[in-house]
PDB file of C-alpha atoms in Angstrom:
ATOM      1  CA  UNK A 300     -68.698 -11.927  13.711  1.00  0.00           C
ATOM      2  CA  UNK A 301     -68.826  -9.885  10.443  1.00  0.00           C
ATOM      3  CA  UNK A 302     -69.510 -11.678   7.196  1.00  0.00           C
ATOM      4  CA  UNK A 303     -66.385 -12.734   5.336  1.00  0.00           C
ATOM      5  CA  UNK A 304     -66.107 -10.980   1.948  1.00  0.00           C
ATOM      6  CA  UNK A 305     -63.552 -11.307  -0.863  1.00  0.00           C
ATOM      7  CA  UNK A 306     -60.522  -9.034  -0.729  1.00  0.00           C
ATOM      8  CA  UNK A 307     -61.509  -7.004  -3.750  1.00  0.00           C
ATOM      9  CA  UNK A 308     -64.768  -5.923  -2.034  1.00  0.00           C
ATOM     10  CA  UNK A 309     -64.239  -2.538  -0.327  1.00  0.00           C
ATOM     11  CA  UNK A 310     -66.646  -3.714   2.401  1.00  0.00           C
ATOM     12  CA  UNK A 311     -64.212  -6.410   3.410  1.00  0.00           C
ATOM     13  CA  UNK A 312     -61.586  -3.802   4.094  1.00  0.00           C
ATOM     14  CA  UNK A 313     -64.068  -1.586   6.034  1.00  0.00           C
ATOM     15  CA  UNK A 314     -65.161  -4.606   8.041  1.00  0.00           C
ATOM     16  CA  UNK A 315     -61.591  -5.132   9.070  1.00  0.00           C
ATOM     17  CA  UNK A 316     -61.015  -1.473   9.717  1.00  0.00           C
ATOM     18  CA  UNK A 317     -64.046  -1.507  12.017  1.00  0.00           C
ATOM     19  CA  UNK A 318     -62.654  -4.613  13.801  1.00  0.00           C
ATOM     20  CA  UNK A 319     -59.365  -2.793  14.418  1.00  0.00           C
ATOM     21  CA  UNK A 320     -61.251   0.277  15.531  1.00  0.00           C
ATOM     22  CA  UNK A 321     -63.252  -1.704  18.033  1.00  0.00           C
ATOM     23  CA  UNK A 322     -60.077  -3.100  19.545  1.00  0.00           C
ATOM     24  CA  UNK A 323     -58.386   0.272  19.563  1.00  0.00           C
ATOM     25  CA  UNK A 324     -61.206   1.679  21.722  1.00  0.00           C
ATOM     26  CA  UNK A 325     -60.949  -1.125  24.343  1.00  0.00           C
ATOM     27  CA  UNK A 326     -58.540  -0.029  27.019  1.00  0.00           C
ATOM     28  CA  UNK A 327     -57.484  -2.486  29.659  1.00  0.00           C
ATOM     29  CA  UNK A 328     -54.831  -2.346  32.290  1.00  0.00           C
ATOM     30  CA  UNK A 329     -52.901  -5.283  30.777  1.00  0.00           C
ATOM     31  CA  UNK A 330     -52.906  -3.718  27.326  1.00  0.00           C
ATOM     32  CA  UNK A 331     -50.217  -1.280  26.180  1.00  0.00           C
ATOM     33  CA  UNK A 332     -51.460   2.013  24.712  1.00  0.00           C
ATOM     34  CA  UNK A 333     -48.962   1.321  21.885  1.00  0.00           C
ATOM     35  CA  UNK A 334     -50.937  -1.736  20.879  1.00  0.00           C
ATOM     36  CA  UNK A 335     -54.156   0.194  20.810  1.00  0.00           C
ATOM     37  CA  UNK A 336     -52.460   2.934  18.652  1.00  0.00           C
ATOM     38  CA  UNK A 337     -51.294   0.101  16.324  1.00  0.00           C
ATOM     39  CA  UNK A 338     -54.957  -0.934  15.941  1.00  0.00           C
ATOM     40  CA  UNK A 339     -55.956   2.711  15.250  1.00  0.00           C
ATOM     41  CA  UNK A 340     -53.240   2.936  12.583  1.00  0.00           C
ATOM     42  CA  UNK A 341     -54.476  -0.353  11.084  1.00  0.00           C
ATOM     43  CA  UNK A 342     -58.059   0.778  11.146  1.00  0.00           C
ATOM     44  CA  UNK A 343     -57.001   3.918   9.164  1.00  0.00           C
ATOM     45  CA  UNK A 344     -54.870   1.987   6.706  1.00  0.00           C
ATOM     46  CA  UNK A 345     -57.602  -0.552   5.911  1.00  0.00           C
ATOM     47  CA  UNK A 346     -60.323   2.174   5.575  1.00  0.00           C
ATOM     48  CA  UNK A 347     -58.094   4.037   3.147  1.00  0.00           C
ATOM     49  CA  UNK A 348     -57.347   0.838   1.210  1.00  0.00           C
ATOM     50  CA  UNK A 349     -61.016   0.069   1.133  1.00  0.00           C
ATOM     51  CA  UNK A 350     -61.633   3.548  -0.439  1.00  0.00           C
ATOM     52  CA  UNK A 351     -58.891   2.976  -2.974  1.00  0.00           C
ATOM     53  CA  UNK A 352     -60.430  -0.310  -3.976  1.00  0.00           C
ATOM     54  CA  UNK A 353     -63.798   1.342  -4.327  1.00  0.00           C
ATOM     55  CA  UNK A 354     -62.082   3.899  -6.594  1.00  0.00           C
ATOM     56  CA  UNK A 355     -60.568   1.103  -8.730  1.00  0.00           C
ATOM     57  CA  UNK A 356     -57.021   1.972  -7.742  1.00  0.00           C
ATOM     58  CA  UNK A 357     -54.411  -0.691  -7.239  1.00  0.00           C
ATOM     59  CA  UNK A 358     -53.697  -0.923  -3.544  1.00  0.00           C
ATOM     60  CA  UNK A 359     -50.008  -0.899  -2.742  1.00  0.00           C
ATOM     61  CA  UNK A 360     -48.458  -3.071   0.107  1.00  0.00           C
ATOM     62  CA  UNK A 361     -47.621  -0.189   2.355  1.00  0.00           C
ATOM     63  CA  UNK A 362     -48.264   1.047   5.820  1.00  0.00           C
ATOM     64  CA  UNK A 363     -47.499   4.624   4.776  1.00  0.00           C
ATOM     65  CA  UNK A 364     -50.691   6.538   5.359  1.00  0.00           C
ATOM     66  CA  UNK A 365     -49.414   9.701   3.629  1.00  0.00           C
ATOM     67  CA  UNK A 366     -48.781   7.574   0.499  1.00  0.00           C
ATOM     68  CA  UNK A 367     -52.366   6.201   0.705  1.00  0.00           C
ATOM     69  CA  UNK A 368     -53.862   9.613   1.267  1.00  0.00           C
ATOM     70  CA  UNK A 369     -51.870  10.972  -1.837  1.00  0.00           C
ATOM     71  CA  UNK A 370     -53.335   8.062  -3.902  1.00  0.00           C
ATOM     72  CA  UNK A 371     -56.833   9.100  -2.849  1.00  0.00           C
ATOM     73  CA  UNK A 372     -56.116  12.705  -3.708  1.00  0.00           C
ATOM     74  CA  UNK A 373     -54.925  11.670  -7.213  1.00  0.00           C
ATOM     75  CA  UNK A 374     -58.440  10.468  -7.785  1.00  0.00           C
ATOM     76  CA  UNK A 375     -59.570  14.055  -7.605  1.00  0.00           C
ATOM     77  CA  UNK A 376     -61.167  13.373  -4.206  1.00  0.00           C
ATOM     78  CA  UNK A 377     -60.879  16.300  -1.878  1.00  0.00           C
ATOM     79  CA  UNK A 378     -59.264  15.089   1.328  1.00  0.00           C
ATOM     80  CA  UNK A 379     -59.893  17.328   4.368  1.00  0.00           C
ATOM     81  CA  UNK A 380     -57.001  18.347   6.560  1.00  0.00           C
ATOM     82  CA  UNK A 381     -58.472  16.268   9.336  1.00  0.00           C
ATOM     83  CA  UNK A 382     -57.998  13.135   7.181  1.00  0.00           C
ATOM     84  CA  UNK A 383     -54.557  14.190   6.085  1.00  0.00           C
ATOM     85  CA  UNK A 384     -53.615  14.428   9.706  1.00  0.00           C
ATOM     86  CA  UNK A 385     -53.870  10.589   9.768  1.00  0.00           C
ATOM     87  CA  UNK A 386     -50.379  10.450   8.260  1.00  0.00           C
ATOM     88  CA  UNK A 387     -48.957  10.906  11.833  1.00  0.00           C
ATOM     89  CA  UNK A 388     -50.377   7.443  12.612  1.00  0.00           C
ATOM     90  CA  UNK A 389     -47.916   5.769  10.194  1.00  0.00           C
ATOM     91  CA  UNK A 390     -45.231   5.495  12.938  1.00  0.00           C
ATOM     92  CA  UNK A 391     -47.562   3.191  15.005  1.00  0.00           C
ATOM     93  CA  UNK A 392     -47.486   0.625  12.164  1.00  0.00           C
ATOM     94  CA  UNK A 393     -44.024  -0.503  13.222  1.00  0.00           C
ATOM     95  CA  UNK A 394     -42.783   1.285  16.331  1.00  0.00           C
ATOM     96  CA  UNK A 395     -45.826   0.445  18.381  1.00  0.00           C
ATOM     97  CA  UNK A 396     -45.561  -3.296  17.690  1.00  0.00           C
ATOM     98  CA  UNK A 397     -42.258  -4.125  19.323  1.00  0.00           C
ATOM     99  CA  UNK A 398     -40.622  -3.239  22.609  1.00  0.00           C
ATOM    100  CA  UNK A 399     -37.842  -0.714  22.560  1.00  0.00           C
ATOM    101  CA  UNK A 400     -38.425   0.746  19.080  1.00  0.00           C
ATOM    102  CA  UNK A 401     -40.485   3.799  19.980  1.00  0.00           C
ATOM    103  CA  UNK A 402     -41.295   5.929  22.958  1.00  0.00           C
ATOM    104  CA  UNK A 403     -44.159   4.983  25.303  1.00  0.00           C
ATOM    105  CA  UNK A 404     -47.450   6.341  24.108  1.00  0.00           C
ATOM    106  CA  UNK A 405     -49.185   8.863  26.440  1.00  0.00           C
ATOM    107  CA  UNK A 406     -52.864   8.804  27.114  1.00  0.00           C
ATOM    108  CA  UNK A 407     -53.257  12.031  25.082  1.00  0.00           C
ATOM    109  CA  UNK A 408     -51.484  10.487  22.095  1.00  0.00           C
ATOM    110  CA  UNK A 409     -53.622   7.372  22.395  1.00  0.00           C
ATOM    111  CA  UNK A 410     -56.820   9.483  22.507  1.00  0.00           C
ATOM    112  CA  UNK A 411     -55.564  11.509  19.545  1.00  0.00           C
ATOM    113  CA  UNK A 412     -54.839   8.355  17.482  1.00  0.00           C
ATOM    114  CA  UNK A 413     -58.269   6.882  18.152  1.00  0.00           C
ATOM    115  CA  UNK A 414     -60.044  10.147  17.334  1.00  0.00           C
ATOM    116  CA  UNK A 415     -58.137  10.490  14.003  1.00  0.00           C
ATOM    117  CA  UNK A 416     -58.811   6.884  13.091  1.00  0.00           C
ATOM    118  CA  UNK A 417     -62.437   7.260  13.857  1.00  0.00           C
ATOM    119  CA  UNK A 418     -62.709  10.424  11.773  1.00  0.00           C
ATOM    120  CA  UNK A 419     -60.973   8.724   8.777  1.00  0.00           C
ATOM    121  CA  UNK A 420     -63.270   5.688   9.042  1.00  0.00           C
ATOM    122  CA  UNK A 421     -66.379   7.868   9.157  1.00  0.00           C
ATOM    123  CA  UNK A 422     -65.171   9.929   6.193  1.00  0.00           C
ATOM    124  CA  UNK A 423     -64.458   6.740   4.104  1.00  0.00           C
ATOM    125  CA  UNK A 424     -67.828   5.277   5.078  1.00  0.00           C
ATOM    126  CA  UNK A 425     -69.495   8.524   4.018  1.00  0.00           C
ATOM    127  CA  UNK A 426     -67.845   8.397   0.567  1.00  0.00           C
ATOM    128  CA  UNK A 427     -68.876   4.839  -0.004  1.00  0.00           C
ATOM    129  CA  UNK A 428     -72.484   5.534   1.013  1.00  0.00           C
ATOM    130  CA  UNK A 429     -72.592   8.690  -1.288  1.00  0.00           C
ATOM    131  CA  UNK A 430     -71.632   6.289  -4.179  1.00  0.00           C
ATOM    132  CA  UNK A 431     -74.219   3.728  -3.117  1.00  0.00           C
ATOM    133  CA  UNK A 432     -71.736   1.321  -1.607  1.00  0.00           C
ATOM    134  CA  UNK A 433     -73.608   0.314   1.471  1.00  0.00           C
ATOM    135  CA  UNK A 434     -72.967  -2.843   3.547  1.00  0.00           C
ATOM    136  CA  UNK A 435     -75.566  -4.870   1.470  1.00  0.00           C
ATOM    137  CA  UNK A 436     -75.289  -3.086  -1.891  1.00  0.00           C
ATOM    138  CA  UNK A 437     -73.250  -5.747  -3.603  1.00  0.00           C
ATOM    139  CA  UNK A 438     -74.326  -9.210  -4.442  1.00  0.00           C
ATOM    140  CA  UNK A 439     -72.190 -11.974  -2.872  1.00  0.00           C
TER     141      UNK A 439
END
């Protein structure tokens, strides 16, 4: 189990993003793809929020990934198109959680969601590492 960190520590958010990502990757016949896409969305959201905390930006209570990406861009951080693409995962924050709200997720849509989330997580981790924010770089 990952170490518990305070919520103002970007690593706490990345730990949770990695946890959601691990769940998103675990397919099982009894688990809906919508639930796994929800975890992919959550991994993306938490990674972006961790980056915002690292950048000393107040983190809004939102699931809107386009909004979070815009906040990152306002910090003069160049966001590649492949990360901007994560905005499409926002719908999974709500519609994937409950029966009857959204359409069933296809295998291709699931694989796309996981690939996007993995890319965002890697991109955020890369920025934190560039700035010296490694898993053990802060004193607890």
